[in-house]
N, CA and C atoms as an extended XYZ file, in Angstrom:
513
Properties=species:S:1:pos:R:3:atomname:S:1:resname:S:1:resid:I:1 pbc="F F F"
N         2.806      -13.685        8.392 N   ALA     1
C         4.140      -13.525        7.830 CA  ALA     1
C         4.029      -12.797        6.498 C   ALA     1
N         5.010      -11.931        6.212 N   VAL     2
C         5.019      -11.159        4.975 CA  VAL     2
C         6.361      -11.340        4.285 C   VAL     2
N         6.321      -11.632        2.985 N   THR     3
C         7.543      -11.746        2.186 CA  THR     3
C         7.445      -10.800        1.001 C   THR     3
N         8.521      -10.046        0.798 N   ILE     4
C         8.629       -9.143       -0.350 CA  ILE     4
C         9.588       -9.808       -1.321 C   ILE     4
N         9.139      -10.018       -2.569 N   THR     5
C         9.930      -10.751       -3.555 CA  THR     5
C         9.996       -9.958       -4.856 C   THR     5
N        11.187       -9.825       -5.421 N   ILE     6
C        11.335       -9.160       -6.712 CA  ILE     6
C        10.829      -10.095       -7.811 C   ILE     6
N        10.115       -9.511       -8.777 N   VAL     7
C         9.583      -10.239       -9.929 CA  VAL     7
C        10.340       -9.769      -11.168 C   VAL     7
N        10.927      -10.710      -11.897 N   GLU     8
C        11.625      -10.398      -13.141 CA  GLU     8
C        11.078      -11.294      -14.243 C   GLU     8
N        10.755      -10.708      -15.368 N   ASN     9
C        10.196      -11.454      -16.500 CA  ASN     9
C         9.003      -12.303      -16.087 C   ASN     9
N         8.152      -11.695      -15.267 N   GLU    10
C         6.912      -12.336      -14.811 CA  GLU    10
C         7.135      -13.544      -13.906 C   GLU    10
N         8.344      -13.688      -13.343 N   ARG    11
C         8.644      -14.817      -12.458 CA  ARG    11
C         9.201      -14.305      -11.135 C   ARG    11
N         8.806      -14.973      -10.063 N   LEU    12
C         9.363      -14.648       -8.756 CA  LEU    12
C        10.838      -15.033       -8.742 C   LEU    12
N        11.668      -14.200       -8.125 N   THR    13
C        13.099      -14.490       -8.036 CA  THR    13
C        13.435      -14.933       -6.614 C   THR    13
N        14.695      -15.229       -6.394 N   SER    14
C        15.155      -15.570       -5.046 CA  SER    14
C        15.528      -14.311       -4.261 C   SER    14
N        15.399      -13.140       -4.882 N   LYS    15
C        15.682      -11.872       -4.208 CA  LYS    15
C        14.463      -11.517       -3.366 C   LYS    15
N        14.602      -11.686       -2.058 N   ARG    16
C        13.447      -11.482       -1.192 CA  ARG    16
C        13.857      -11.131        0.226 C   ARG    16
N        12.905      -10.602        0.967 N   ALA    17
C        13.077      -10.307        2.392 CA  ALA    17
C        11.792      -10.724        3.089 C   ALA    17
N        11.952      -11.464        4.169 N   SER    18
C        10.787      -12.009        4.870 CA  SER    18
C        10.700      -11.498        6.292 C   SER    18
N         9.481      -11.517        6.819 N   GLY    19
C         9.228      -11.142        8.203 CA  GLY    19
C         8.269      -12.119        8.838 C   GLY    19
N         8.235      -12.092       10.168 N   ALA    20
C         7.454      -13.075       10.925 CA  ALA    20
C         6.021      -12.637       11.210 C   ALA    20
N         5.699      -11.358       10.931 N   ASN    21
C         4.343      -10.898       11.214 CA  ASN    21
C         3.929       -9.836       10.207 C   ASN    21
N         2.820       -9.148       10.500 N   GLU    22
C         2.285       -8.182        9.545 CA  GLU    22
C         3.042       -6.854        9.512 C   GLU    22
N         4.005       -6.664       10.405 N   PHE    23
C         4.793       -5.437       10.447 CA  PHE    23
C         6.100       -5.639        9.693 C   PHE    23
N         6.442       -4.680        8.798 N   LEU    24
C         7.702       -4.789        8.062 CA  LEU    24
C         8.865       -4.582        9.021 C   LEU    24
N         9.869       -5.455        8.907 N   ASN    25
C        11.055       -5.317        9.738 CA  ASN    25
C        12.090       -4.435        9.045 C   ASN    25
N        13.192       -4.160        9.727 N   LYS    26
C        14.226       -3.272        9.192 CA  LYS    26
C        14.781       -3.801        7.865 C   LYS    26
N        15.005       -5.104        7.768 N   THR    27
C        15.540       -5.711        6.534 CA  THR    27
C        14.572       -5.507        5.369 C   THR    27
N        13.289       -5.697        5.610 N   GLN    28
C        12.284       -5.509        4.562 CA  GLN    28
C        12.215       -4.050        4.120 C   GLN    28
N        12.275       -3.133        5.064 N   ILE    29
C        12.225       -1.710        4.731 CA  ILE    29
C        13.442       -1.305        3.909 C   ILE    29
N        14.619       -1.768        4.300 N   GLU    30
C        15.838       -1.460        3.542 CA  GLU    30
C        15.784       -2.089        2.146 C   GLU    30
N        15.223       -3.284        2.054 N   PHE    31
C        15.063       -3.959        0.773 CA  PHE    31
C        14.188       -3.105       -0.148 C   PHE    31
N        13.051       -2.634        0.354 N   LEU    32
C        12.152       -1.785       -0.434 CA  LEU    32
C        12.846       -0.489       -0.864 C   LEU    32
N        13.612        0.104        0.028 N   LYS    33
C        14.314        1.354       -0.282 CA  LYS    33
C        15.366        1.171       -1.372 C   LYS    33
N        15.835       -0.050       -1.572 N   SER    34
C        16.881       -0.306       -2.571 CA  SER    34
C        16.326       -0.410       -3.996 C   SER    34
N        15.024       -0.471       -4.145 N   PHE    35
C        14.420       -0.675       -5.460 CA  PHE    35
C        14.582        0.558       -6.338 C   PHE    35
N        14.895        0.311       -7.605 N   GLU    36
C        14.983        1.353       -8.623 CA  GLU    36
C        13.610        1.502       -9.277 C   GLU    36
N        13.452        2.578      -10.072 N   TYR    37
C        12.230        2.710      -10.851 CA  TYR    37
C        12.093        1.497      -11.762 C   TYR    37
N        10.872        1.076      -12.007 N   SER    38
C        10.493       -0.064      -12.841 CA  SER    38
C        10.776       -1.413      -12.192 C   SER    38
N        11.187       -1.424      -10.918 N   THR    39
C        11.315       -2.697      -10.209 CA  THR    39
C         9.917       -3.251       -9.968 C   THR    39
N         9.721       -4.499      -10.338 N   ASN    40
C         8.457       -5.193      -10.098 CA  ASN    40
C         8.652       -6.085       -8.881 C   ASN    40
N         7.676       -6.060       -7.984 N   PHE    41
C         7.785       -6.912       -6.803 CA  PHE    41
C         6.408       -7.346       -6.326 C   PHE    41
N         6.441       -8.339       -5.467 N   GLN    42
C         5.219       -8.888       -4.894 CA  GLN    42
C         5.346       -8.805       -3.379 C   GLN    42
N         4.288       -8.400       -2.728 N   ILE    43
C         4.227       -8.478       -1.271 CA  ILE    43
C         3.254       -9.599       -0.968 C   ILE    43
N         3.763      -10.662       -0.394 N   GLY    44
C         2.927      -11.827       -0.152 CA  GLY    44
C         2.768      -12.108        1.325 C   GLY    44
N         1.568      -12.452        1.702 N   GLY    45
C         1.322      -12.790        3.092 CA  GLY    45
C         0.117      -13.694        3.238 C   GLY    45
N         0.159      -14.500        4.266 N   ASP    46
C        -0.994      -15.314        4.617 CA  ASP    46
C        -1.901      -14.461        5.489 C   ASP    46
N        -3.182      -14.596        5.285 N   VAL    47
C        -4.145      -13.772        6.002 CA  VAL    47
C        -5.270      -14.636        6.559 C   VAL    47
N        -5.958      -14.079        7.522 N   VAL    48
C        -7.202      -14.668        8.016 CA  VAL    48
C        -8.267      -13.628        7.708 C   VAL    48
N        -9.308      -14.054        7.009 N   ARG    49
C       -10.366      -13.111        6.658 CA  ARG    49
C       -11.735      -13.725        6.927 C   ARG    49
N       -12.702      -12.835        7.064 N   LYS    50
C       -14.070      -13.274        7.322 CA  LYS    50
C       -14.748      -13.575        5.995 C   LYS    50
N       -15.316      -14.766        5.887 N   ASN    51
C       -16.091      -15.148        4.713 CA  ASN    51
C       -17.366      -14.314        4.706 C   ASN    51
N       -17.602      -13.570        3.611 N   LYS    52
C       -18.750      -12.666        3.539 CA  LYS    52
C       -20.086      -13.390        3.605 C   LYS    52
N       -20.115      -14.634        3.131 N   GLU    53
C       -21.372      -15.380        3.113 CA  GLU    53
C       -21.662      -16.074        4.434 C   GLU    53
N       -20.628      -16.702        5.031 N   THR    54
C       -20.846      -17.479        6.251 CA  THR    54
C       -20.522      -16.706        7.522 C   THR    54
N       -19.724      -15.656        7.401 N   GLY    55
C       -19.303      -14.908        8.590 CA  GLY    55
C       -18.179      -15.594        9.348 C   GLY    55
N       -17.764      -16.767        8.878 N   GLU    56
C       -16.694      -17.528        9.530 CA  GLU    56
C       -15.320      -17.015        9.111 C   GLU    56
N       -14.350      -17.148       10.010 N   LEU    57
C       -12.972      -16.814        9.671 CA  LEU    57
C       -12.361      -17.965        8.890 C   LEU    57
N       -11.565      -17.617        7.863 N   GLU    58
C       -10.903      -18.640        7.066 CA  GLU    58
C        -9.528      -18.160        6.636 C   GLU    58
N        -8.640      -19.127        6.414 N   ASP    59
C        -7.290      -18.808        5.966 CA  ASP    59
C        -7.306      -18.424        4.497 C   ASP    59
N        -6.419      -17.519        4.133 N   GLY    60
C        -6.287      -17.098        2.752 CA  GLY    60
C        -4.899      -16.529        2.527 C   GLY    60
N        -4.707      -15.884        1.402 N   PHE    61
C        -3.425      -15.253        1.105 CA  PHE    61
C        -3.663      -14.038        0.238 C   PHE    61
N        -2.681      -13.149        0.267 N   SER    62
C        -2.719      -11.957       -0.575 CA  SER    62
C        -1.348      -11.820       -1.202 C   SER    62
N        -1.296      -11.616       -2.515 N   ARG    63
C        -0.024      -11.535       -3.230 CA  ARG    63
C        -0.067      -10.466       -4.329 C   ARG    63
N        -0.341       -9.194       -3.954 N   PRO    64
C        -0.386       -8.159       -4.990 CA  PRO    64
C         0.979       -7.921       -5.622 C   PRO    64
N         0.969       -7.643       -6.926 N   HIS    65
C         2.183       -7.271       -7.662 CA  HIS    65
C         2.215       -5.754       -7.761 C   HIS    65
N         3.385       -5.182       -7.543 N   ILE    66
C         3.548       -3.731       -7.513 CA  ILE    66
C         4.764       -3.367       -8.352 C   ILE    66
N         4.725       -2.209       -8.991 N   THR    67
C         5.862       -1.690       -9.750 CA  THR    67
C         6.219       -0.312       -9.217 C   THR    67
N         7.503       -0.058       -9.042 N   VAL    68
C         7.970        1.254       -8.618 CA  VAL    68
C         7.939        2.171       -9.840 C   VAL    68
N         7.184        3.240       -9.752 N   VAL    69
C         7.067        4.168      -10.880 CA  VAL    69
C         7.592        5.545      -10.472 C   VAL    69
N         8.057        6.309      -11.460 N   PRO    70
C         8.530        7.665      -11.159 CA  PRO    70
C         7.390        8.555      -10.669 C   PRO    70
N         7.751        9.621       -9.989 N   GLU    71
C         6.751       10.552       -9.476 CA  GLU    71
C         5.926       11.159      -10.604 C   GLU    71
N         6.545       11.382      -11.748 N   LYS    72
C         5.826       11.863      -12.929 CA  LYS    72
C         6.091       10.850      -14.036 C   LYS    72
N         5.068       10.088      -14.398 N   GLN    73
C         5.243        9.015      -15.368 CA  GLN    73
C         5.263        9.533      -16.807 C   GLN    73
N         5.891        8.737      -17.667 N   ALA    74
C         5.915        9.048      -19.097 CA  ALA    74
C         4.487        9.069      -19.623 C   ALA    74
N         4.228        9.977      -20.572 N   GLN    75
C         2.885       10.094      -21.130 CA  GLN    75
C         2.947       10.236      -22.646 C   GLN    75
N         2.023        9.569      -23.300 N   TYR    76
C         1.863        9.732      -24.736 CA  TYR    76
C         1.194       11.087      -24.952 C   TYR    76
N         1.833       11.972      -25.703 N   VAL    77
C         1.367       13.351      -25.855 CA  VAL    77
C        -0.065       13.413      -26.392 C   VAL    77
N        -0.430       12.532      -27.303 N   ASN    78
C        -1.778       12.543      -27.872 CA  ASN    78
C        -2.820       11.910      -26.954 C   ASN    78
N        -2.383       11.343      -25.843 N   GLY    79
C        -3.295       10.739      -24.871 CA  GLY    79
C        -3.403        9.232      -25.013 C   GLY    79
N        -3.724        8.609      -23.918 N   ARG    80
C        -3.832        7.144      -23.836 CA  ARG    80
C        -4.869        6.586      -24.806 C   ARG    80
N        -6.009        7.259      -24.908 N   ILE    81
C        -7.081        6.796      -25.797 CA  ILE    81
C        -6.615        6.798      -27.250 C   ILE    81
N        -5.891        7.833      -27.649 N   ALA    82
C        -5.380        7.910      -29.029 CA  ALA    82
C        -4.411        6.761      -29.305 C   ALA    82
N        -3.577        6.425      -28.333 N   LEU    83
C        -2.646        5.306      -28.509 CA  LEU    83
C        -3.413        3.993      -28.651 C   LEU    83
N        -4.392        3.785      -27.803 N   LEU    84
C        -5.195        2.557      -27.877 CA  LEU    84
C        -5.968        2.477      -29.188 C   LEU    84
N        -6.524        3.601      -29.630 N   ASP    85
C        -7.245        3.626      -30.913 CA  ASP    85
C        -6.317        3.254      -32.064 C   ASP    85
N        -5.095        3.784      -32.048 N   TYR    86
C        -4.089        3.458      -33.070 CA  TYR    86
C        -3.798        1.956      -33.066 C   TYR    86
N        -3.573        1.384      -31.886 N   LEU    87
C        -3.259       -0.046      -31.791 CA  LEU    87
C        -4.428       -0.901      -32.290 C   LEU    87
N        -5.648       -0.544      -31.911 N   LYS    88
C        -6.829       -1.286      -32.353 CA  LYS    88
C        -7.003       -1.202      -33.867 C   LYS    88
N        -6.918        0.016      -34.404 N   LYS    89
C        -7.119        0.220      -35.841 CA  LYS    89
C        -6.081       -0.543      -36.658 C   LYS    89
N        -4.824       -0.437      -36.274 N   GLU    90
C        -3.740       -1.032      -37.055 CA  GLU    90
C        -3.620       -2.548      -36.888 C   GLU    90
N        -4.244       -3.109      -35.853 N   SER    91
C        -4.189       -4.558      -35.656 CA  SER    91
C        -5.510       -5.246      -36.016 C   SER    91
N        -6.509       -4.457      -36.388 N   LYS    92
C        -7.867       -4.960      -36.642 CA  LYS    92
C        -7.903       -6.127      -37.636 C   LYS    92
N        -7.166       -5.988      -38.714 N   GLU    93
C        -7.170       -7.023      -39.760 CA  GLU    93
C        -6.632       -8.354      -39.238 C   GLU    93
N        -5.535       -8.319      -38.506 N   GLU    94
C        -4.941       -9.553      -37.954 CA  GLU    94
C        -5.819      -10.136      -36.860 C   GLU    94
N        -6.369       -9.279      -36.018 N   VAL    95
C        -7.212       -9.731      -34.908 CA  VAL    95
C        -8.459      -10.446      -35.426 C   VAL    95
N        -9.001       -9.999      -36.541 N   ALA    96
C       -10.211      -10.603      -37.113 CA  ALA    96
C        -9.994      -12.063      -37.513 C   ALA    96
N        -8.752      -12.465      -37.736 N   LYS    97
C        -8.439      -13.826      -38.192 CA  LYS    97
C        -8.317      -14.849      -37.060 C   LYS    97
N        -8.278      -14.425      -35.830 N   LEU    98
C        -7.947      -15.368      -34.756 CA  LEU    98
C        -9.168      -15.934      -34.050 C   LEU    98
N        -8.946      -17.031      -33.348 N   ASP    99
C        -9.972      -17.673      -32.530 CA  ASP    99
C        -9.819      -17.116      -31.115 C   ASP    99
N       -10.766      -16.285      -30.695 N   GLU   100
C       -10.666      -15.629      -29.389 CA  GLU   100
C       -10.606      -16.626      -28.233 C   GLU   100
N       -11.129      -17.841      -28.411 N   ASN   101
C       -11.090      -18.850      -27.358 CA  ASN   101
C        -9.668      -19.363      -27.105 C   ASN   101
N        -8.783      -19.173      -28.069 N   LYS   102
C        -7.392      -19.630      -27.925 CA  LYS   102
C        -6.448      -18.490      -27.545 C   LYS   102
N        -7.002      -17.302      -27.402 N   LEU   103
C        -6.207      -16.131      -27.081 CA  LEU   103
C        -5.724      -16.179      -25.634 C   LEU   103
N        -4.485      -15.780      -25.418 N   GLN   104
C        -3.873      -15.757      -24.090 CA  GLN   104
C        -3.457      -14.323      -23.772 C   GLN   104
N        -3.110      -14.041      -22.495 N   PRO   105
C        -2.636      -12.694      -22.171 CA  PRO   105
C        -1.217      -12.479      -22.685 C   PRO   105
N        -1.016      -11.449      -23.486 N   GLY   106
C         0.299      -11.104      -24.010 CA  GLY   106
C         0.801       -9.812      -23.382 C   GLY   106
N         2.130       -9.637      -23.361 N   LYS   107
C         2.719       -8.415      -22.803 CA  LYS   107
C         3.919       -7.987      -23.626 C   LYS   107
N         3.929       -6.703      -23.971 N   VAL   108
C         5.072       -6.081      -24.626 CA  VAL   108
C         5.630       -5.043      -23.660 C   VAL   108
N         6.915       -5.132      -23.381 N   PHE   109
C         7.601       -4.145      -22.557 CA  PHE   109
C         8.345       -3.200      -23.486 C   PHE   109
N         8.396       -1.913      -23.114 N   PHE   110
C         9.159       -0.940      -23.887 CA  PHE   110
C         9.573        0.201      -22.971 C   PHE   110
N        10.588        0.928      -23.390 N   THR   111
C        11.132        2.018      -22.590 CA  THR   111
C        10.884        3.344      -23.285 C   THR   111
N        10.479        4.334      -22.511 N   ILE   112
C        10.414        5.706      -22.997 CA  ILE   112
C        11.693        6.367      -22.496 C   ILE   112
N        12.544        6.783      -23.435 N   THR   113
C        13.850        7.335      -23.091 CA  THR   113
C        13.724        8.762      -22.555 C   THR   113
N        14.848        9.288      -22.119 N   GLU   114
C        14.895       10.666      -21.633 CA  GLU   114
C        14.567       11.670      -22.736 C   GLU   114
N        14.720       11.250      -24.002 N   ASN   115
C        14.393       12.112      -25.144 CA  ASN   115
C        12.937       11.958      -25.582 C   ASN   115
N        12.182       11.071      -24.916 N   GLY   116
C        10.788       10.850      -25.282 CA  GLY   116
C        10.609        9.928      -26.473 C   GLY   116
N        11.626        9.093      -26.744 N   THR   117
C        11.521        8.122      -27.835 CA  THR   117
C        11.308        6.727      -27.249 C   THR   117
N        10.851        5.833      -28.098 N   ILE   118
C        10.608        4.448      -27.689 CA  ILE   118
C        11.848        3.622      -27.996 C   ILE   118
N        12.273        2.813      -27.019 N   SER   119
C        13.399        1.907      -27.234 CA  SER   119
C        13.137        0.587      -26.509 C   SER   119
N        14.003       -0.367      -26.748 N   ASN   120
C        13.981       -1.650      -26.040 CA  ASN   120
C        12.602       -2.317      -26.050 C   ASN   120
N        11.969       -2.367      -27.213 N   VAL   121
C        10.654       -3.011      -27.341 CA  VAL   121
C        10.874       -4.518      -27.381 C   VAL   121
N        10.197       -5.241      -26.484 N   ARG   122
C        10.387       -6.692      -26.438 CA  ARG   122
C         9.116       -7.386      -25.945 C   ARG   122
N         8.931       -8.580      -26.462 N   LEU   123
C         7.793       -9.406      -26.072 CA  LEU   123
C         8.157      -10.190      -24.822 C   LEU   123
N         7.340      -10.080      -23.793 N   LEU   124
C         7.583      -10.853      -22.582 CA  LEU   124
C         6.674      -12.070      -22.522 C   LEU   124
N         5.419      -11.896      -22.911 N   LEU   125
C         4.464      -13.007      -22.933 CA  LEU   125
C         3.733      -13.011      -24.265 C   LEU   125
N         3.647      -14.167      -24.882 N   THR   126
C         2.924      -14.295      -26.144 CA  THR   126
C         1.425      -14.384      -25.881 C   THR   126
N         0.648      -13.884      -26.823 N   CYS   127
C        -0.807      -14.002      -26.723 CA  CYS   127
C        -1.273      -15.330      -27.318 C   CYS   127
N        -0.321      -16.125      -27.800 N   GLY   128
C        -0.654      -17.405      -28.404 CA  GLY   128
C        -0.715      -17.354      -29.918 C   GLY   128
N        -0.597      -16.166      -30.479 N   TYR   129
C        -0.610      -15.979      -31.923 CA  TYR   129
C         0.626      -15.177      -32.322 C   TYR   129
N         1.527      -15.824      -33.018 N   ASP   130
C         2.771      -15.186      -33.439 CA  ASP   130
C         2.505      -13.924      -34.264 C   ASP   130
N         1.505      -13.976      -35.133 N   SER   131
C         1.206      -12.819      -35.994 CA  SER   131
C         0.775      -11.601      -35.174 C   SER   131
N         0.007      -11.828      -34.117 N   ILE   132
C        -0.440      -10.727      -33.261 CA  ILE   132
C         0.727      -10.201      -32.440 C   ILE   132
N         1.533      -11.117      -31.904 N   ASP   133
C         2.724      -10.692      -31.142 CA  ASP   133
C         3.603       -9.790      -31.996 C   ASP   133
N         3.854      -10.205      -33.239 N   LYS   134
C         4.731       -9.438      -34.133 CA  LYS   134
C         4.144       -8.074      -34.463 C   LYS   134
N         2.840       -8.032      -34.715 N   ILE   135
C         2.245       -6.745      -35.067 CA  ILE   135
C         2.251       -5.796      -33.869 C   ILE   135
N         2.043       -6.317      -32.670 N   MET   136
C         2.068       -5.451      -31.491 CA  MET   136
C         3.473       -4.896      -31.252 C   MET   136
N         4.489       -5.709      -31.443 N   LEU   137
C         5.864       -5.229      -31.326 CA  LEU   137
C         6.133       -4.113      -32.346 C   LEU   137
N         5.698       -4.355      -33.581 N   LYS   138
C         5.906       -3.381      -34.655 CA  LYS   138
C         5.136       -2.091      -34.379 C   LYS   138
N         3.891       -2.210      -33.936 N   LEU   139
C         3.076       -1.029      -33.690 CA  LEU   139
C         3.632       -0.174      -32.558 C   LEU   139
N         4.079       -0.807      -31.497 N   ILE   140
C         4.667       -0.040      -30.387 CA  ILE   140
C         5.951        0.638      -30.853 C   ILE   140
N         6.815       -0.108      -31.520 N   ALA   141
C         8.094        0.449      -31.970 CA  ALA   141
C         7.903        1.625      -32.921 C   ALA   141
N         6.816        1.622      -33.690 N   ASN   142
C         6.594        2.657      -34.703 CA  ASN   142
C         5.407        3.565      -34.390 C   ASN   142
N         5.017        3.632      -33.135 N   ALA   143
C         3.856        4.449      -32.765 CA  ALA   143
C         4.054        5.901      -33.188 C   ALA   143
N         3.046        6.487      -33.828 N   PRO   144
C         3.166        7.885      -34.240 CA  PRO   144
C         3.051        8.803      -33.023 C   PRO   144
N         3.464       10.019      -33.184 N   GLY   145
C         3.340       10.975      -32.083 CA  GLY   145
C         4.540       10.929      -31.168 C   GLY   145
N         4.475       11.736      -30.157 N   LYS   146
C         5.607       11.889      -29.235 CA  LYS   146
C         5.222       11.461      -27.831 C   LYS   146
N         6.246       11.233      -27.038 N   TRP   147
C         6.082       10.901      -25.630 CA  TRP   147
C         6.725       11.987      -24.781 C   TRP   147
N         6.084       12.302      -23.675 N   LYS   148
C         6.677       13.181      -22.679 CA  LYS   148
C         7.374       12.251      -21.684 C   LYS   148
N         8.696       12.397      -21.506 N   PRO   149
C         9.414       11.461      -20.633 CA  PRO   149
C         9.034       11.615      -19.155 C   PRO   149
N         9.379       10.599      -18.404 N   ALA   150
C         9.122       10.575      -16.964 CA  ALA   150
C        10.099       11.499      -16.238 C   ALA   150
N         9.759       11.853      -14.998 N   ALA   151
C        10.642       12.663      -14.163 CA  ALA   151
C        10.607       12.135      -12.734 C   ALA   151
N        11.753       12.219      -12.064 N   ASN   152
C        11.826       11.768      -10.670 CA  ASN   152
C        11.376       12.883       -9.718 C   ASN   152
N        11.527       12.668       -8.417 N   SER   153
C        11.041       13.631       -7.420 CA  SER   153
C        11.768       14.966       -7.474 C   SER   153
N        12.978       14.979       -8.039 N   GLU   154
C        13.726       16.235       -8.186 CA  GLU   154
C        13.418       16.933       -9.512 C   GLU   154
N        12.534       16.361      -10.314 N   GLY   155
C        12.194       16.938      -11.600 CA  GLY   155
C        13.156       16.560      -12.717 C   GLY   155
N        14.102       15.660      -12.422 N   GLU   156
C        15.064       15.216      -13.430 CA  GLU   156
C        14.378       14.246      -14.389 C   GLU   156
N        14.621       14.436      -15.691 N   ILE   157
C        14.046       13.565      -16.713 CA  ILE   157
C        14.752       12.210      -16.644 C   ILE   157
N        13.966       11.136      -16.643 N   ILE   158
C        14.512        9.778      -16.545 CA  ILE   158
C        13.788        8.850      -17.518 C   ILE   158
N        14.385        7.690      -17.767 N   GLU   159
C        13.733        6.654      -18.572 CA  GLU   159
C        12.666        5.960      -17.728 C   GLU   159
N        11.661        5.430      -18.412 N   GLN   160
C        10.661        4.621      -17.730 CA  GLN   160
C        10.271        3.448      -18.608 C   GLN   160
N        10.234        2.270      -18.004 N   GLU   161
C         9.765        1.084      -18.712 CA  GLU   161
C         8.252        0.996      -18.556 C   GLU   161
N         7.577        0.749      -19.670 N   LEU   162
C         6.130        0.598      -19.674 CA  LEU   162
C         5.767       -0.791      -20.185 C   LEU   162
N         4.535       -1.193      -19.919 N   VAL   163
C         4.047       -2.507      -20.345 CA  VAL   163
C         2.713       -2.329      -21.053 C   VAL   163
N         2.597       -2.966      -22.215 N   LEU   164
C         1.323       -3.026      -22.926 CA  LEU   164
C         0.809       -4.455      -22.789 C   LEU   164
N        -0.335       -4.607      -22.162 N   SER   165
C        -0.987       -5.913      -22.065 CA  SER   165
C        -2.013       -6.002      -23.185 C   SER   165
N        -2.075       -7.145      -23.835 N   PHE   166
C        -3.004       -7.333      -24.945 CA  PHE   166
C        -3.442       -8.788      -24.986 C   PHE   166
N        -4.422       -9.059      -25.828 N   GLY   167
C        -4.936      -10.432      -25.912 CA  GLY   167
C        -6.012      -10.641      -24.866 C   GLY   167
N        -6.089      -11.836      -24.322 N   ASP   168
C        -7.060      -12.170      -23.287 CA  ASP   168
C        -6.543      -11.652      -21.957 C   ASP   168
N        -7.256      -10.741      -21.358 N   MET   169
C        -6.788      -10.127      -20.108 CA  MET   169
C        -7.082      -10.976      -18.881 C   MET   169
N        -7.849      -12.046      -19.033 N   GLY   170
C        -8.145      -12.893      -17.882 CA  GLY   170
C        -8.974      -12.147      -16.857 C   GLY   170
N        -8.691      -12.417      -15.577 N   CYS   171
C        -9.470      -11.757      -14.512 CA  CYS   171
C        -8.909      -10.388      -14.287 C   CYS   171
């Protein structure tokens, strides 16, 4: 069985379409077609897989999270590495003060507008340190340099929501 579920604010919603087997049905396909850019969703299914060590079949599950992205995604003009270097350099002092064992995965969401500016910067998940959360929000909102906006399949410039994960990344 396969269920497609929309994820909002890192939580599964009641917006979903289910099927009885591994083949997507008409309802599931139409549900997927209705998604806008930046829609987050999960495709979940129970599976039977072979255990690599024993060779035996065993029950399991798969629940990958997927985001609908534009055909041409927004890009930081100076490059991803330059953005990461800026974030590391400007947060270095605050990061040095924390206990890494207490660090959690944090997430900042932000939008790159059609003009290539940053808007709607918001914290979705705290890293467990208010000071780090605040500095990451400030750094994203005030990032130097320009952004090249996203474009859809027709080449039209569109907004795109991006996510910065920071803190303890877990697995």
